[in-house]
mmCIF file of N, CA and C in Angstrom:
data_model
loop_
_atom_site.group_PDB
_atom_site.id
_atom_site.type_symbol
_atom_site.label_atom_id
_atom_site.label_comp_id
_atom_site.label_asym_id
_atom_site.label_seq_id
_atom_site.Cartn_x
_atom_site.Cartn_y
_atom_site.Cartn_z
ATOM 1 N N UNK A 1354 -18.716 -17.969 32.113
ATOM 2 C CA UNK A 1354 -19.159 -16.696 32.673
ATOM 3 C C UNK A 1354 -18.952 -15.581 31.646
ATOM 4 N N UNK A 1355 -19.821 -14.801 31.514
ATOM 5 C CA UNK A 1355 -19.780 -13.770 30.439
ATOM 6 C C UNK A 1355 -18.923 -12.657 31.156
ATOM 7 N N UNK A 1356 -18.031 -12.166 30.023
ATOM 8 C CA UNK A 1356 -17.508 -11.017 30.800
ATOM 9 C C UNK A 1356 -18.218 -9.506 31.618
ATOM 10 N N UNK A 1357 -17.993 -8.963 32.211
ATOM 11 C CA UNK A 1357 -18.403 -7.627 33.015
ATOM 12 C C UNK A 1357 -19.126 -6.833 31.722
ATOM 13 N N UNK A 1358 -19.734 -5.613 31.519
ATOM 14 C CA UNK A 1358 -20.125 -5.208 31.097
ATOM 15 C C UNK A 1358 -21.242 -5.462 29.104
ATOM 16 N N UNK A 1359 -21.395 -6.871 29.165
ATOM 17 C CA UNK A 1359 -21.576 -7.691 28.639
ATOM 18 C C UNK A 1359 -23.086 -8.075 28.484
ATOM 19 N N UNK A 1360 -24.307 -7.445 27.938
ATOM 20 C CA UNK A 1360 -25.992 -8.058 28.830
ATOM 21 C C UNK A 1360 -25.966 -8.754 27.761
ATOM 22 N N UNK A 1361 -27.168 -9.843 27.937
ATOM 23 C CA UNK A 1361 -27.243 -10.717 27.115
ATOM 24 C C UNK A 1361 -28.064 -10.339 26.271
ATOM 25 N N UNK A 1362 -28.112 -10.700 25.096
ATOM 26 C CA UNK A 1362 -29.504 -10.382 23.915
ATOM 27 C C UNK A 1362 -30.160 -11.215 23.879
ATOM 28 N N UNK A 1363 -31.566 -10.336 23.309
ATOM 29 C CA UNK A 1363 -33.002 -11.576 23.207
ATOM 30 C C UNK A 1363 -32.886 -11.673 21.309
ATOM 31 N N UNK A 1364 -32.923 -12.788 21.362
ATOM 32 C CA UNK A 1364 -33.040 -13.321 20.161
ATOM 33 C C UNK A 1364 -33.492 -12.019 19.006
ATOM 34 N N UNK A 1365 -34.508 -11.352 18.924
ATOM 35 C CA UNK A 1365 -35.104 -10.435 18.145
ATOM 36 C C UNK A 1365 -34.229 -9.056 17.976
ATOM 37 N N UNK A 1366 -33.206 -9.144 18.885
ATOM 38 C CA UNK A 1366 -32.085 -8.189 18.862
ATOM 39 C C UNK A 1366 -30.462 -8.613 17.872
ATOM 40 N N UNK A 1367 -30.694 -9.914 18.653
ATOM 41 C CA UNK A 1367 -29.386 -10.684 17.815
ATOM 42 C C UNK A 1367 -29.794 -11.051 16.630
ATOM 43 N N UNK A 1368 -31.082 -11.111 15.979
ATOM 44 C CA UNK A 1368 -31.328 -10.937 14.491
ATOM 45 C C UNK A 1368 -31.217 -9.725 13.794
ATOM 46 N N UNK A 1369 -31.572 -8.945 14.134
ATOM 47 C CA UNK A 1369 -31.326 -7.663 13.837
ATOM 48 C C UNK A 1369 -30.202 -7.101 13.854
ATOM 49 N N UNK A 1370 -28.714 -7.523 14.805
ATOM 50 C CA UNK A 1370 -27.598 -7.029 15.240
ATOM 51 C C UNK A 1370 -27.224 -8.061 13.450
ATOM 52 N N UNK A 1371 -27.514 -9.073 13.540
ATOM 53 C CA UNK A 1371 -26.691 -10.158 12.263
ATOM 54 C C UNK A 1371 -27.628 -9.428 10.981
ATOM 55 N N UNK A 1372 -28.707 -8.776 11.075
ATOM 56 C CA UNK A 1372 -28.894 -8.572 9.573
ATOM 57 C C UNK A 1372 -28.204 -7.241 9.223
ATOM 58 N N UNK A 1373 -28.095 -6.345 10.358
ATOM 59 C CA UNK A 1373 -27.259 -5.206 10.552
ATOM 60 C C UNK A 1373 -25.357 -5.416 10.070
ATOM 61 N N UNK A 1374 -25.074 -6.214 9.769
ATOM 62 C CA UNK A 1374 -23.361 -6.910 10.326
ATOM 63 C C UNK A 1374 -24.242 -7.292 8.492
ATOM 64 N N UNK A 1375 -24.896 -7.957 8.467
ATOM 65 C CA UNK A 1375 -24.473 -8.516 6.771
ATOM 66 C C UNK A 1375 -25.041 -7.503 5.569
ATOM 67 N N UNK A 1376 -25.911 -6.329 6.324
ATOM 68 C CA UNK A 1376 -25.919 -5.127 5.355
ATOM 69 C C UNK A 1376 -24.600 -4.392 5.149
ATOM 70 N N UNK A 1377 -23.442 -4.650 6.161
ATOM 71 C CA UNK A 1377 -22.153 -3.621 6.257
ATOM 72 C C UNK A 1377 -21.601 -4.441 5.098
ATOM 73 N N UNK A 1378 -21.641 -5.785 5.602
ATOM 74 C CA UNK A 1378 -20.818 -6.920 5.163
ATOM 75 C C UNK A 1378 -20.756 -6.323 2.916
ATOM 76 N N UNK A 1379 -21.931 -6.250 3.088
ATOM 77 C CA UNK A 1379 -22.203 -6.443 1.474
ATOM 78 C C UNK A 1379 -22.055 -5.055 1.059
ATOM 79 N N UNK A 1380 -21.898 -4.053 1.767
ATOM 80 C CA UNK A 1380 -21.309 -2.592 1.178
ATOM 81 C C UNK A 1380 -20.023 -2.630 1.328
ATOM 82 N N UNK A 1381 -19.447 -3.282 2.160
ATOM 83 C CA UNK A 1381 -17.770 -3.454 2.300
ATOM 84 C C UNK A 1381 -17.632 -4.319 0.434
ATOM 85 N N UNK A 1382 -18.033 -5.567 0.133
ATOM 86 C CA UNK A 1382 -17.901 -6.128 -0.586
ATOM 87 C C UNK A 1382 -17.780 -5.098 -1.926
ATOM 88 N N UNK A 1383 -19.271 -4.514 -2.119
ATOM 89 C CA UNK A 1383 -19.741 -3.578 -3.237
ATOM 90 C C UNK A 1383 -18.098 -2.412 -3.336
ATOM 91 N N UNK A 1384 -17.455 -1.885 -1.879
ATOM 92 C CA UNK A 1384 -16.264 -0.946 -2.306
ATOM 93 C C UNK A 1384 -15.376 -2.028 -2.689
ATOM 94 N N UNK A 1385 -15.288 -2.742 -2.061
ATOM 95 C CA UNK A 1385 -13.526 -3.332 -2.519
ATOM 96 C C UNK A 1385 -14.344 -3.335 -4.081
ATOM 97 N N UNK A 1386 -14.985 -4.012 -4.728
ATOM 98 C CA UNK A 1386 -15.022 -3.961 -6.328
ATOM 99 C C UNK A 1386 -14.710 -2.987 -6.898
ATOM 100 N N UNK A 1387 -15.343 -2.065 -6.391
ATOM 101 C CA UNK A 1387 -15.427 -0.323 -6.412
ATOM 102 C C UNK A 1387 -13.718 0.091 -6.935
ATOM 103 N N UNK A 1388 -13.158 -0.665 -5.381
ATOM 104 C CA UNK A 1388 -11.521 -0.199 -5.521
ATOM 105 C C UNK A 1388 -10.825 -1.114 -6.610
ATOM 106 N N UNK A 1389 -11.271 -2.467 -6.754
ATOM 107 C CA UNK A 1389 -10.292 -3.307 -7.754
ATOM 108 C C UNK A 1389 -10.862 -2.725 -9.297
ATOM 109 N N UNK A 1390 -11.901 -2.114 -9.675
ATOM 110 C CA UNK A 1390 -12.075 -1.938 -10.925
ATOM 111 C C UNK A 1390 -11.499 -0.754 -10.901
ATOM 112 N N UNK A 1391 -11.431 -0.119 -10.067
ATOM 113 C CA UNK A 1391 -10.627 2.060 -9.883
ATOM 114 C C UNK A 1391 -9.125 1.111 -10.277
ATOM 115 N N UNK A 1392 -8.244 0.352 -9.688
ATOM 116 C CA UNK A 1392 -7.254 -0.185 -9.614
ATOM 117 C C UNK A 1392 -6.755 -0.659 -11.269
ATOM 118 N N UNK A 1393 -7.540 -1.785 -11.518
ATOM 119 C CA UNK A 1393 -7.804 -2.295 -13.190
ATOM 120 C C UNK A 1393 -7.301 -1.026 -13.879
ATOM 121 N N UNK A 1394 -8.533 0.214 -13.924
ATOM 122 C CA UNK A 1394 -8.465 1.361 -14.447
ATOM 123 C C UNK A 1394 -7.262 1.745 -14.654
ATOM 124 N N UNK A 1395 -6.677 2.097 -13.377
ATOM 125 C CA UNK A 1395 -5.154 3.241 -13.696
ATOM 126 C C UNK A 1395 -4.732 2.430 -13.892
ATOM 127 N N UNK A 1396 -4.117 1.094 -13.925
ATOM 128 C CA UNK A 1396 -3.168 0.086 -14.636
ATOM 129 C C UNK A 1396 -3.439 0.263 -16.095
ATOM 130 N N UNK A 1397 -4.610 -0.237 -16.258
ATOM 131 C CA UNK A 1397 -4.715 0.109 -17.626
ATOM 132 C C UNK A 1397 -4.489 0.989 -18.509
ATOM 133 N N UNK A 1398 -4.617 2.531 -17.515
ATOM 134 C CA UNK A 1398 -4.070 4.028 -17.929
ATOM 135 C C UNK A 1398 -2.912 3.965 -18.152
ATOM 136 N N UNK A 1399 -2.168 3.857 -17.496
ATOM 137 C CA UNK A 1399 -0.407 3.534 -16.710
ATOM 138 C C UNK A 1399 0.173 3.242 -18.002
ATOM 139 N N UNK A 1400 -0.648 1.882 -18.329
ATOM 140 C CA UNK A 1400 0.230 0.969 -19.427
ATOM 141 C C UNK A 1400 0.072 1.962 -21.109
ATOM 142 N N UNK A 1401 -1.372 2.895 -21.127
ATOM 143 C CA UNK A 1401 -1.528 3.137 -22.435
ATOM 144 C C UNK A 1401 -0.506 4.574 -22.376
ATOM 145 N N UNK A 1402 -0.409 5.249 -21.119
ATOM 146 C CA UNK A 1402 0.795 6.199 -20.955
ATOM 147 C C UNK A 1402 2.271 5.551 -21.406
ATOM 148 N N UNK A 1403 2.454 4.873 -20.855
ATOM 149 C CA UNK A 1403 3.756 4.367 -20.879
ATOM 150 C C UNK A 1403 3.937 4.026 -22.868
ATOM 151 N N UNK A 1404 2.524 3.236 -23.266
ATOM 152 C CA UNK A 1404 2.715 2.852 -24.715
ATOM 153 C C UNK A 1404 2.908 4.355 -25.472
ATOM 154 N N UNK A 1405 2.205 5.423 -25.003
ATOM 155 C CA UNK A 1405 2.312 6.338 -25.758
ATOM 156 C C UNK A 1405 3.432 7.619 -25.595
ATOM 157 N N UNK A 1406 4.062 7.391 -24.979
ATOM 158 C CA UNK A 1406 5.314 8.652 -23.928
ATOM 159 C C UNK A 1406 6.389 7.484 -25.214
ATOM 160 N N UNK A 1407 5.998 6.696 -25.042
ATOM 161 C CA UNK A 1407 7.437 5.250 -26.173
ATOM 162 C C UNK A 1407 7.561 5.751 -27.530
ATOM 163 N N UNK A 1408 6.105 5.846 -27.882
ATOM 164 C CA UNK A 1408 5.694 6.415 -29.671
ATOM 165 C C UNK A 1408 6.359 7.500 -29.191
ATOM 166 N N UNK A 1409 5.878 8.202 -28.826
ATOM 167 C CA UNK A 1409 5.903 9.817 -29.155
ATOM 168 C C UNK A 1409 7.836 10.134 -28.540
ATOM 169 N N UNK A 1410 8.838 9.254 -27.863
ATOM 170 C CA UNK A 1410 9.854 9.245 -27.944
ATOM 171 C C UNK A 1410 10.725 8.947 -28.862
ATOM 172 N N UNK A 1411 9.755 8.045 -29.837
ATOM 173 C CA UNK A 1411 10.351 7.078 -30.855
ATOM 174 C C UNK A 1411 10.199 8.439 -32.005
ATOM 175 N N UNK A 1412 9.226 8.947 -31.953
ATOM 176 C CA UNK A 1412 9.135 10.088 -33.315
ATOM 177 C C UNK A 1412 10.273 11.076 -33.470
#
């Protein structure tokens, strides 16, 4: 039994609801990259700070 407030879909809806769900799907995907290369980035910053705050302590 389907729950209360629940109508059923006609096929031409539930295609559309799933191509809708895998357009999100693949912009969710596109940020997280978004965020792991932003991430990469300041690590990479981080580390050339840290190499250069060392020199410039060492002088």
């Amino acid at each position: 039994m389907r729950p209360r407030g629940i109508k059923p879909m006609k096929q031409d809806e539930f295609l559309e609801t799933m191509g809708r769900l895998s357009l999100i799907d693949d912009e969710i995907k596109k940020e997280k990259e978004l965020f792991e290369i932003k991430i990469k980035s300041l690590k990479l910053e981080k580390e050339y700070l840290k190499k250069r705050f060392r020199e410039d302590k060492g002088e």
